[in-house]
Amino acid sequence: MSVNTLKIDGQDIAVEEGATILQAAREAKIPIPTLCYLEGVSPAAACRMCLVEVKGSPKLLPACHTAALEGMEVSTNTPKLQSFRRMNMELLFAEGNHVCAVCVANGNCELQDLAIRVGMDHSRFAYRFPDRKVDMSHPQFGIDHNRCILCTRCVRVCDEIEGAHVWDVAQRGEHCFIVSGMNQPWGKVDACTSCGKCVDACPTGAIFRKGSTIGEKERDREKLSFLVTAREKQQWTR
Amino acid sequence: MDISELYRLAERGRSRRKPFRIRCCMAAGCQSSGAIAVKQVLADALSAAGLNDKVELCSVGCLRFCGHGPMIATDPDEALYERVTPENACSILGALNGESSMAPRCDGNQPFFADQLPIVLENSGQIDPSRIEDYIAVGGYESLYQVLYDLTPAETVAAITQSGLRGRGGGGYPTGLKWSTVAKMSGDQKYVICNADEGDPGAFMDRSVLESDPHRVLEGMAISGYAIGASHGFIYVRAEYPLAIQRLQKAIQQAKRYGLLGSQIFDAGFDFKIDIRIGAGAFVCGEETALIHSIEGRRGNPRPRPPYPAESGLWGCPTLINNVETFANITPIIRNGPDWFRNIGTAGSAGTKVFALTGKVQNTGLIEVPMGTTLRRIVEAMGGGVTEGRVKAVQTGGPSGGCIPAQFFDTPVDYESLQKLGTIMGSGGMIVMDDNTSMVEIAQFYMEFCREESCGKCVPCRAGTVQLHELLSKIVNHQATVVDLEHLEALCQMVQEMSLCGLGQSAPNPVLSTLRYFRDEYLARLKPSMLEEVGHHVR
């Protein structure tokens, strides 16, 4: 196995061949914000929060999807990136109906945490107040599309780890939504095994367990990495 | 099929020609203005007059002057008729004998025609696209034979590299370099894809090529297949082009029947088959990774590159994707040699470019000009200027491009010059605007298009185009403040740099380009109470 050395924010880092910039940065405890990235499932590179500058590349590159190469010089937190990330968060908040005060994930929400982290205190862009649905047809879980940011973690986790492929994305552009089964109510989808991995994967309060109220959402995120490790490396870590 | 058989077919096609020929344009443009009825009238009249052994009535592809259809051309006098109706069509028969015709004559020597240099369109309007024999009669499939027997795959790639051909889909990536990258990839299975998902508003170049000369594209694809080591090609064509699809299907069938596609082509140990895949109405599927997903039967979402399709494309195999016009250039390059091609056009941009000239221009239609032709020549001489008022600007590159104001009309059209002006060559849509056109509204129109066509995968494009469109609408409605304009510019930059694929990355271009040249129009549209603040005097 070969090793690549690169510089991230001025810090020399050695990583295994094949590692991404994000993995390299996390190993070195350099924080790069992510939203759609979820360890154990394939990267989507869709939220664009983890974009970094790489010397010699005219374009910003997604850290979750770009291999860490020998001699790379990466900057993860330039003023430009900070301003872009903040604007990206504003777009997300303006796009959906995110009301923290009444959300099950309040205080335990990656979207909320990230907004605070990038210093987003208000949105410069007009709130869209879209008319979105809530589906409570499943006996154990619910999905509130108002809080969905279309990160597709649920889609990937259900397809790649559970193998059920209950979720997918329907429509396009601003009309996109996470669709269950053949556009049926979630409770009617035979493929759903009620495993709850989508609840654990969801970064916001969009997918939740029934019976939990404001600020009560908990996730067992470790379960996902446990399953992937068990499956791929035959190691039972808990 | 061997070469003597091909020559025999070509000879037979040529010797069958009758003394007189009436060519009726049967491309989508003329069909929609009534060409089918006109042709029927002519056919009936010919039978009634018993002239069928002297006069050949044939359906051909685009005769270029699309705005004046239905178009008809006659041989050997090479007369051109425009706006032919079923009522005046029969008089064209009389004109073959020197009588005067009731159908309006079209001057074939005007700059619109005289300044064209047909390479891609050389057979367009000359041959019947639904007859492979017509294509063979003008030397079709001889280049494929030449490549298979006289050149190695590496030499074929070298010829394309040497010709200086660049991708006609818009980006202008050197075609030879792309071919050689795919050729050098290891792996038994490789694919060729022809991108015929032409979606820019106002663009119809690729449609015309497919409708007028489908075999040229098939031959170009087969040659590329031999060069890169692929035995399977796909044409991804949008469902909105039913006539192009129909002619392609027929062309593939005919080529297979003659053994010019399929197994053991020309007994040279080379197999190549072509399948058609039809799009389902998404503009983003013109983006190569989205297009590949769509062919694979998945949702047409783009994915980050690298890896580029040349390395990992269709079903993970090395894949060559070129545009229709790029493939249409291959056969003439092989036939006439790369140096011939290189000497046409400019040093950096060899060859010709087909443009769909539309908008407020006198002569709407299809033109093919050498690279380096000035915009003035295209718009004023060939296009005949605007219908009323003065020319204000030209829009190229569709929703990914920008506007070029009239003061830059002496710029030669090539990839680099257009880029310097803040727009792109694009696939070839060229929309002329007069001084009644509001540039803010143009920007708003294109942003609405991008908003509708965003796939929704990445945040900056999905949510950003919505906000950009809303801000532009606010400006159009005189509701915006100076701060809104600042937000517009900041968001443009962010969407450009953060979006996942070309659609989002280029969506702000029409706004940025109109802001660059027509900022005054934006300022004039701000909230009335704001005008003083920006020092703008209301006229």
PDB file of N, CA and C in Angstrom, chain B residues 88-157:
ATOM      1  N   ASN B  88     -49.095  27.473 -56.152  1.00  0.00           N
ATOM      2  CA  ASN B  88     -48.112  27.927 -57.149  1.00  0.00           C
ATOM      3  C   ASN B  88     -47.027  26.890 -57.447  1.00  0.00           C
ATOM      4  N   ALA B  89     -47.132  25.714 -56.814  1.00  0.00           N
ATOM      5  CA  ALA B  89     -46.063  24.721 -56.961  1.00  0.00           C
ATOM      6  C   ALA B  89     -45.907  24.246 -58.401  1.00  0.00           C
ATOM      7  N   CYS B  90     -47.054  24.033 -59.101  1.00  0.00           N
ATOM      8  CA  CYS B  90     -46.986  23.448 -60.440  1.00  0.00           C
ATOM      9  C   CYS B  90     -46.227  24.322 -61.430  1.00  0.00           C
ATOM     10  N   SER B  91     -46.218  25.626 -61.169  1.00  0.00           N
ATOM     11  CA  SER B  91     -45.537  26.525 -62.105  1.00  0.00           C
ATOM     12  C   SER B  91     -44.038  26.261 -62.124  1.00  0.00           C
ATOM     13  N   ILE B  92     -43.526  25.579 -61.085  1.00  0.00           N
ATOM     14  CA  ILE B  92     -42.101  25.259 -61.063  1.00  0.00           C
ATOM     15  C   ILE B  92     -41.762  24.290 -62.199  1.00  0.00           C
ATOM     16  N   LEU B  93     -42.733  23.404 -62.538  1.00  0.00           N
ATOM     17  CA  LEU B  93     -42.512  22.469 -63.642  1.00  0.00           C
ATOM     18  C   LEU B  93     -42.299  23.220 -64.941  1.00  0.00           C
ATOM     19  N   GLY B  94     -43.132  24.252 -65.134  1.00  0.00           N
ATOM     20  CA  GLY B  94     -43.001  25.061 -66.336  1.00  0.00           C
ATOM     21  C   GLY B  94     -41.662  25.772 -66.377  1.00  0.00           C
ATOM     22  N   ALA B  95     -41.208  26.190 -65.197  1.00  0.00           N
ATOM     23  CA  ALA B  95     -39.954  26.926 -65.134  1.00  0.00           C
ATOM     24  C   ALA B  95     -38.780  26.065 -65.578  1.00  0.00           C
ATOM     25  N   LEU B  96     -38.937  24.746 -65.479  1.00  0.00           N
ATOM     26  CA  LEU B  96     -37.854  23.865 -65.936  1.00  0.00           C
ATOM     27  C   LEU B  96     -37.645  24.008 -67.440  1.00  0.00           C
ATOM     28  N   ASN B  97     -38.717  24.388 -68.135  1.00  0.00           N
ATOM     29  CA  ASN B  97     -38.614  24.597 -69.577  1.00  0.00           C
ATOM     30  C   ASN B  97     -38.347  26.054 -69.933  1.00  0.00           C
ATOM     31  N   GLY B  98     -38.025  26.842 -68.924  1.00  0.00           N
ATOM     32  CA  GLY B  98     -37.686  28.233 -69.206  1.00  0.00           C
ATOM     33  C   GLY B  98     -38.844  29.184 -69.075  1.00  0.00           C
ATOM     34  N   GLU B  99     -40.050  28.646 -68.761  1.00  0.00           N
ATOM     35  CA  GLU B  99     -41.165  29.573 -68.562  1.00  0.00           C
ATOM     36  C   GLU B  99     -40.994  30.271 -67.214  1.00  0.00           C
ATOM     37  N   SER B 100     -41.747  31.355 -67.035  1.00  0.00           N
ATOM     38  CA  SER B 100     -41.591  32.049 -65.751  1.00  0.00           C
ATOM     39  C   SER B 100     -42.459  31.345 -64.711  1.00  0.00           C
ATOM     40  N   SER B 101     -42.001  31.390 -63.462  1.00  0.00           N
ATOM     41  CA  SER B 101     -42.692  30.649 -62.427  1.00  0.00           C
ATOM     42  C   SER B 101     -43.483  31.577 -61.529  1.00  0.00           C
ATOM     43  N   MET B 102     -44.619  31.062 -61.027  1.00  0.00           N
ATOM     44  CA  MET B 102     -45.433  31.837 -60.095  1.00  0.00           C
ATOM     45  C   MET B 102     -44.854  31.765 -58.685  1.00  0.00           C
ATOM     46  N   ALA B 103     -44.163  30.690 -58.402  1.00  0.00           N
ATOM     47  CA  ALA B 103     -43.586  30.541 -57.059  1.00  0.00           C
ATOM     48  C   ALA B 103     -42.455  31.544 -56.889  1.00  0.00           C
ATOM     49  N   PRO B 104     -42.376  32.222 -55.744  1.00  0.00           N
ATOM     50  CA  PRO B 104     -41.334  33.235 -55.553  1.00  0.00           C
ATOM     51  C   PRO B 104     -39.936  32.633 -55.678  1.00  0.00           C
ATOM     52  N   ARG B 105     -39.103  33.275 -56.495  1.00  0.00           N
ATOM     53  CA  ARG B 105     -37.715  32.821 -56.627  1.00  0.00           C
ATOM     54  C   ARG B 105     -36.919  33.339 -55.436  1.00  0.00           C
ATOM     55  N   CYS B 106     -35.932  32.571 -55.067  1.00  0.00           N
ATOM     56  CA  CYS B 106     -35.070  32.992 -53.980  1.00  0.00           C
ATOM     57  C   CYS B 106     -33.676  33.140 -54.567  1.00  0.00           C
ATOM     58  N   ASP B 107     -33.046  34.262 -54.281  1.00  0.00           N
ATOM     59  CA  ASP B 107     -31.729  34.520 -54.872  1.00  0.00           C
ATOM     60  C   ASP B 107     -30.667  33.653 -54.198  1.00  0.00           C
ATOM     61  N   GLY B 108     -30.200  32.688 -54.947  1.00  0.00           N
ATOM     62  CA  GLY B 108     -29.203  31.768 -54.394  1.00  0.00           C
ATOM     63  C   GLY B 108     -27.814  32.367 -54.318  1.00  0.00           C
ATOM     64  N   ASN B 109     -27.642  33.562 -54.872  1.00  0.00           N
ATOM     65  CA  ASN B 109     -26.312  34.193 -54.836  1.00  0.00           C
ATOM     66  C   ASN B 109     -26.179  35.240 -53.749  1.00  0.00           C
ATOM     67  N   GLN B 110     -27.243  35.468 -52.996  1.00  0.00           N
ATOM     68  CA  GLN B 110     -27.149  36.462 -51.920  1.00  0.00           C
ATOM     69  C   GLN B 110     -26.174  35.952 -50.852  1.00  0.00           C
ATOM     70  N   PRO B 111     -25.633  36.885 -50.070  1.00  0.00           N
ATOM     71  CA  PRO B 111     -24.599  36.490 -49.105  1.00  0.00           C
ATOM     72  C   PRO B 111     -25.011  35.333 -48.199  1.00  0.00           C
ATOM     73  N   PHE B 112     -26.321  35.246 -47.900  1.00  0.00           N
ATOM     74  CA  PHE B 112     -26.773  34.173 -47.019  1.00  0.00           C
ATOM     75  C   PHE B 112     -26.302  32.816 -47.529  1.00  0.00           C
ATOM     76  N   PHE B 113     -26.332  32.655 -48.867  1.00  0.00           N
ATOM     77  CA  PHE B 113     -25.875  31.390 -49.446  1.00  0.00           C
ATOM     78  C   PHE B 113     -24.416  31.465 -49.884  1.00  0.00           C
ATOM     79  N   ALA B 114     -24.066  32.596 -50.504  1.00  0.00           N
ATOM     80  CA  ALA B 114     -22.743  32.702 -51.124  1.00  0.00           C
ATOM     81  C   ALA B 114     -21.621  32.634 -50.095  1.00  0.00           C
ATOM     82  N   ASP B 115     -21.860  33.123 -48.883  1.00  0.00           N
ATOM     83  CA  ASP B 115     -20.799  33.145 -47.879  1.00  0.00           C
ATOM     84  C   ASP B 115     -20.674  31.841 -47.103  1.00  0.00           C
ATOM     85  N   GLN B 116     -21.508  30.891 -47.423  1.00  0.00           N
ATOM     86  CA  GLN B 116     -21.440  29.632 -46.685  1.00  0.00           C
ATOM     87  C   GLN B 116     -20.343  28.736 -47.239  1.00  0.00           C
ATOM     88  N   LEU B 117     -19.779  27.930 -46.364  1.00  0.00           N
ATOM     89  CA  LEU B 117     -18.794  26.941 -46.796  1.00  0.00           C
ATOM     90  C   LEU B 117     -19.258  25.591 -46.262  1.00  0.00           C
ATOM     91  N   PRO B 118     -20.034  24.878 -47.065  1.00  0.00           N
ATOM     92  CA  PRO B 118     -20.614  23.655 -46.530  1.00  0.00           C
ATOM     93  C   PRO B 118     -19.626  22.488 -46.450  1.00  0.00           C
ATOM     94  N   ILE B 119     -19.362  22.054 -45.251  1.00  0.00           N
ATOM     95  CA  ILE B 119     -18.587  20.823 -45.039  1.00  0.00           C
ATOM     96  C   ILE B 119     -19.490  19.834 -44.309  1.00  0.00           C
ATOM     97  N   VAL B 120     -19.975  20.277 -43.151  1.00  0.00           N
ATOM     98  CA  VAL B 120     -20.913  19.444 -42.402  1.00  0.00           C
ATOM     99  C   VAL B 120     -22.220  19.305 -43.191  1.00  0.00           C
ATOM    100  N   LEU B 121     -22.617  20.403 -43.842  1.00  0.00           N
ATOM    101  CA  LEU B 121     -23.895  20.419 -44.557  1.00  0.00           C
ATOM    102  C   LEU B 121     -23.724  20.151 -46.052  1.00  0.00           C
ATOM    103  N   GLU B 122     -22.583  19.547 -46.434  1.00  0.00           N
ATOM    104  CA  GLU B 122     -22.335  19.418 -47.887  1.00  0.00           C
ATOM    105  C   GLU B 122     -23.426  18.624 -48.597  1.00  0.00           C
ATOM    106  N   ASN B 123     -24.005  17.644 -47.912  1.00  0.00           N
ATOM    107  CA  ASN B 123     -25.049  16.834 -48.552  1.00  0.00           C
ATOM    108  C   ASN B 123     -26.451  17.303 -48.205  1.00  0.00           C
ATOM    109  N   SER B 124     -26.501  18.259 -47.301  1.00  0.00           N
ATOM    110  CA  SER B 124     -27.802  18.704 -46.825  1.00  0.00           C
ATOM    111  C   SER B 124     -28.507  19.466 -47.936  1.00  0.00           C
ATOM    112  N   GLY B 125     -29.704  19.008 -48.307  1.00  0.00           N
ATOM    113  CA  GLY B 125     -30.426  19.631 -49.407  1.00  0.00           C
ATOM    114  C   GLY B 125     -30.032  19.060 -50.762  1.00  0.00           C
ATOM    115  N   GLN B 126     -29.046  18.162 -50.774  1.00  0.00           N
ATOM    116  CA  GLN B 126     -28.596  17.557 -52.032  1.00  0.00           C
ATOM    117  C   GLN B 126     -29.079  16.124 -52.174  1.00  0.00           C
ATOM    118  N   ILE B 127     -29.078  15.393 -51.058  1.00  0.00           N
ATOM    119  CA  ILE B 127     -29.432  13.976 -51.155  1.00  0.00           C
ATOM    120  C   ILE B 127     -30.692  13.679 -50.355  1.00  0.00           C
ATOM    121  N   ASP B 128     -31.287  12.531 -50.671  1.00  0.00           N
ATOM    122  CA  ASP B 128     -32.458  12.087 -49.922  1.00  0.00           C
ATOM    123  C   ASP B 128     -31.974  11.369 -48.671  1.00  0.00           C
ATOM    124  N   PRO B 129     -32.241  11.956 -47.487  1.00  0.00           N
ATOM    125  CA  PRO B 129     -31.695  11.364 -46.256  1.00  0.00           C
ATOM    126  C   PRO B 129     -32.246   9.981 -45.958  1.00  0.00           C
ATOM    127  N   SER B 130     -33.360   9.616 -46.595  1.00  0.00           N
ATOM    128  CA  SER B 130     -33.916   8.296 -46.282  1.00  0.00           C
ATOM    129  C   SER B 130     -33.429   7.220 -47.251  1.00  0.00           C
ATOM    130  N   ARG B 131     -32.489   7.586 -48.140  1.00  0.00           N
ATOM    131  CA  ARG B 131     -31.947   6.589 -49.080  1.00  0.00           C
ATOM    132  C   ARG B 131     -30.433   6.495 -48.915  1.00  0.00           C
ATOM    133  N   ILE B 132     -29.990   5.342 -48.440  1.00  0.00           N
ATOM    134  CA  ILE B 132     -28.543   5.149 -48.258  1.00  0.00           C
ATOM    135  C   ILE B 132     -27.839   5.187 -49.622  1.00  0.00           C
ATOM    136  N   GLU B 133     -28.552   4.781 -50.668  1.00  0.00           N
ATOM    137  CA  GLU B 133     -27.948   4.772 -52.017  1.00  0.00           C
ATOM    138  C   GLU B 133     -27.523   6.184 -52.425  1.00  0.00           C
ATOM    139  N   ASP B 134     -28.326   7.190 -52.014  1.00  0.00           N
ATOM    140  CA  ASP B 134     -27.986   8.578 -52.325  1.00  0.00           C
ATOM    141  C   ASP B 134     -26.687   8.981 -51.630  1.00  0.00           C
ATOM    142  N   TYR B 135     -26.548   8.531 -50.388  1.00  0.00           N
ATOM    143  CA  TYR B 135     -25.342   8.873 -49.630  1.00  0.00           C
ATOM    144  C   TYR B 135     -24.128   8.163 -50.230  1.00  0.00           C
ATOM    145  N   ILE B 136     -24.326   6.908 -50.628  1.00  0.00           N
ATOM    146  CA  ILE B 136     -23.216   6.161 -51.228  1.00  0.00           C
ATOM    147  C   ILE B 136     -22.823   6.784 -52.569  1.00  0.00           C
ATOM    148  N   ALA B 137     -23.817   7.293 -53.309  1.00  0.00           N
ATOM    149  CA  ALA B 137     -23.546   7.883 -54.623  1.00  0.00           C
ATOM    150  C   ALA B 137     -22.646   9.116 -54.523  1.00  0.00           C
ATOM    151  N   VAL B 138     -22.656   9.801 -53.392  1.00  0.00           N
ATOM    152  CA  VAL B 138     -21.774  10.964 -53.254  1.00  0.00           C
ATOM    153  C   VAL B 138     -20.503  10.593 -52.471  1.00  0.00           C
ATOM    154  N   GLY B 139     -20.179   9.317 -52.446  1.00  0.00           N
ATOM    155  CA  GLY B 139     -18.918   8.890 -51.831  1.00  0.00           C
ATOM    156  C   GLY B 139     -19.054   8.447 -50.392  1.00  0.00           C
ATOM    157  N   GLY B 140     -20.281   8.235 -49.964  1.00  0.00           N
ATOM    158  CA  GLY B 140     -20.506   7.838 -48.584  1.00  0.00           C
ATOM    159  C   GLY B 140     -19.914   6.473 -48.262  1.00  0.00           C
ATOM    160  N   TYR B 141     -19.460   6.312 -47.056  1.00  0.00           N
ATOM    161  CA  TYR B 141     -18.860   5.100 -46.495  1.00  0.00           C
ATOM    162  C   TYR B 141     -17.513   4.730 -47.130  1.00  0.00           C
ATOM    163  N   GLU B 142     -17.033   5.548 -48.084  1.00  0.00           N
ATOM    164  CA  GLU B 142     -15.699   5.273 -48.623  1.00  0.00           C
ATOM    165  C   GLU B 142     -14.619   5.628 -47.605  1.00  0.00           C
ATOM    166  N   SER B 143     -14.884   6.661 -46.792  1.00  0.00           N
ATOM    167  CA  SER B 143     -13.907   7.042 -45.764  1.00  0.00           C
ATOM    168  C   SER B 143     -13.770   5.944 -44.718  1.00  0.00           C
ATOM    169  N   LEU B 144     -14.893   5.312 -44.409  1.00  0.00           N
ATOM    170  CA  LEU B 144     -14.844   4.217 -43.436  1.00  0.00           C
ATOM    171  C   LEU B 144     -13.965   3.096 -43.987  1.00  0.00           C
ATOM    172  N   TYR B 145     -14.151   2.781 -45.285  1.00  0.00           N
ATOM    173  CA  TYR B 145     -13.331   1.744 -45.913  1.00  0.00           C
ATOM    174  C   TYR B 145     -11.850   2.131 -45.874  1.00  0.00           C
ATOM    175  N   GLN B 146     -11.621   3.395 -46.233  1.00  0.00           N
ATOM    176  CA  GLN B 146     -10.243   3.901 -46.269  1.00  0.00           C
ATOM    177  C   GLN B 146      -9.579   3.759 -44.897  1.00  0.00           C
ATOM    178  N   VAL B 147     -10.319   4.101 -43.855  1.00  0.00           N
ATOM    179  CA  VAL B 147      -9.776   4.019 -42.498  1.00  0.00           C
ATOM    180  C   VAL B 147      -9.472   2.569 -42.142  1.00  0.00           C
ATOM    181  N   LEU B 148     -10.440   1.674 -42.444  1.00  0.00           N
ATOM    182  CA  LEU B 148     -10.279   0.270 -42.052  1.00  0.00           C
ATOM    183  C   LEU B 148      -9.107  -0.393 -42.760  1.00  0.00           C
ATOM    184  N   TYR B 149      -8.857  -0.005 -44.021  1.00  0.00           N
ATOM    185  CA  TYR B 149      -7.811  -0.705 -44.777  1.00  0.00           C
ATOM    186  C   TYR B 149      -6.476   0.042 -44.861  1.00  0.00           C
ATOM    187  N   ASP B 150      -6.528   1.369 -44.799  1.00  0.00           N
ATOM    188  CA  ASP B 150      -5.282   2.122 -45.007  1.00  0.00           C
ATOM    189  C   ASP B 150      -4.673   2.673 -43.730  1.00  0.00           C
ATOM    190  N   LEU B 151      -5.470   2.784 -42.676  1.00  0.00           N
ATOM    191  CA  LEU B 151      -4.950   3.416 -41.462  1.00  0.00           C
ATOM    192  C   LEU B 151      -5.069   2.456 -40.277  1.00  0.00           C
ATOM    193  N   THR B 152      -4.117   2.562 -39.364  1.00  0.00           N
ATOM    194  CA  THR B 152      -4.261   1.856 -38.098  1.00  0.00           C
ATOM    195  C   THR B 152      -5.123   2.741 -37.201  1.00  0.00           C
ATOM    196  N   PRO B 153      -5.674   2.154 -36.128  1.00  0.00           N
ATOM    197  CA  PRO B 153      -6.439   3.015 -35.209  1.00  0.00           C
ATOM    198  C   PRO B 153      -5.617   4.225 -34.756  1.00  0.00           C
ATOM    199  N   ALA B 154      -4.349   4.017 -34.443  1.00  0.00           N
ATOM    200  CA  ALA B 154      -3.510   5.133 -33.966  1.00  0.00           C
ATOM    201  C   ALA B 154      -3.360   6.203 -35.046  1.00  0.00           C
ATOM    202  N   GLU B 155      -3.229   5.761 -36.287  1.00  0.00           N
ATOM    203  CA  GLU B 155      -3.110   6.744 -37.381  1.00  0.00           C
ATOM    204  C   GLU B 155      -4.406   7.529 -37.568  1.00  0.00           C
ATOM    205  N   THR B 156      -5.530   6.847 -37.342  1.00  0.00           N
ATOM    206  CA  THR B 156      -6.811   7.538 -37.456  1.00  0.00           C
ATOM    207  C   THR B 156      -6.910   8.644 -36.395  1.00  0.00           C
ATOM    208  N   VAL B 157      -6.550   8.282 -35.155  1.00  0.00           N
ATOM    209  CA  VAL B 157      -6.564   9.287 -34.091  1.00  0.00           C
ATOM    210  C   VAL B 157      -5.619  10.431 -34.440  1.00  0.00           C
TER     211      VAL B 157
END
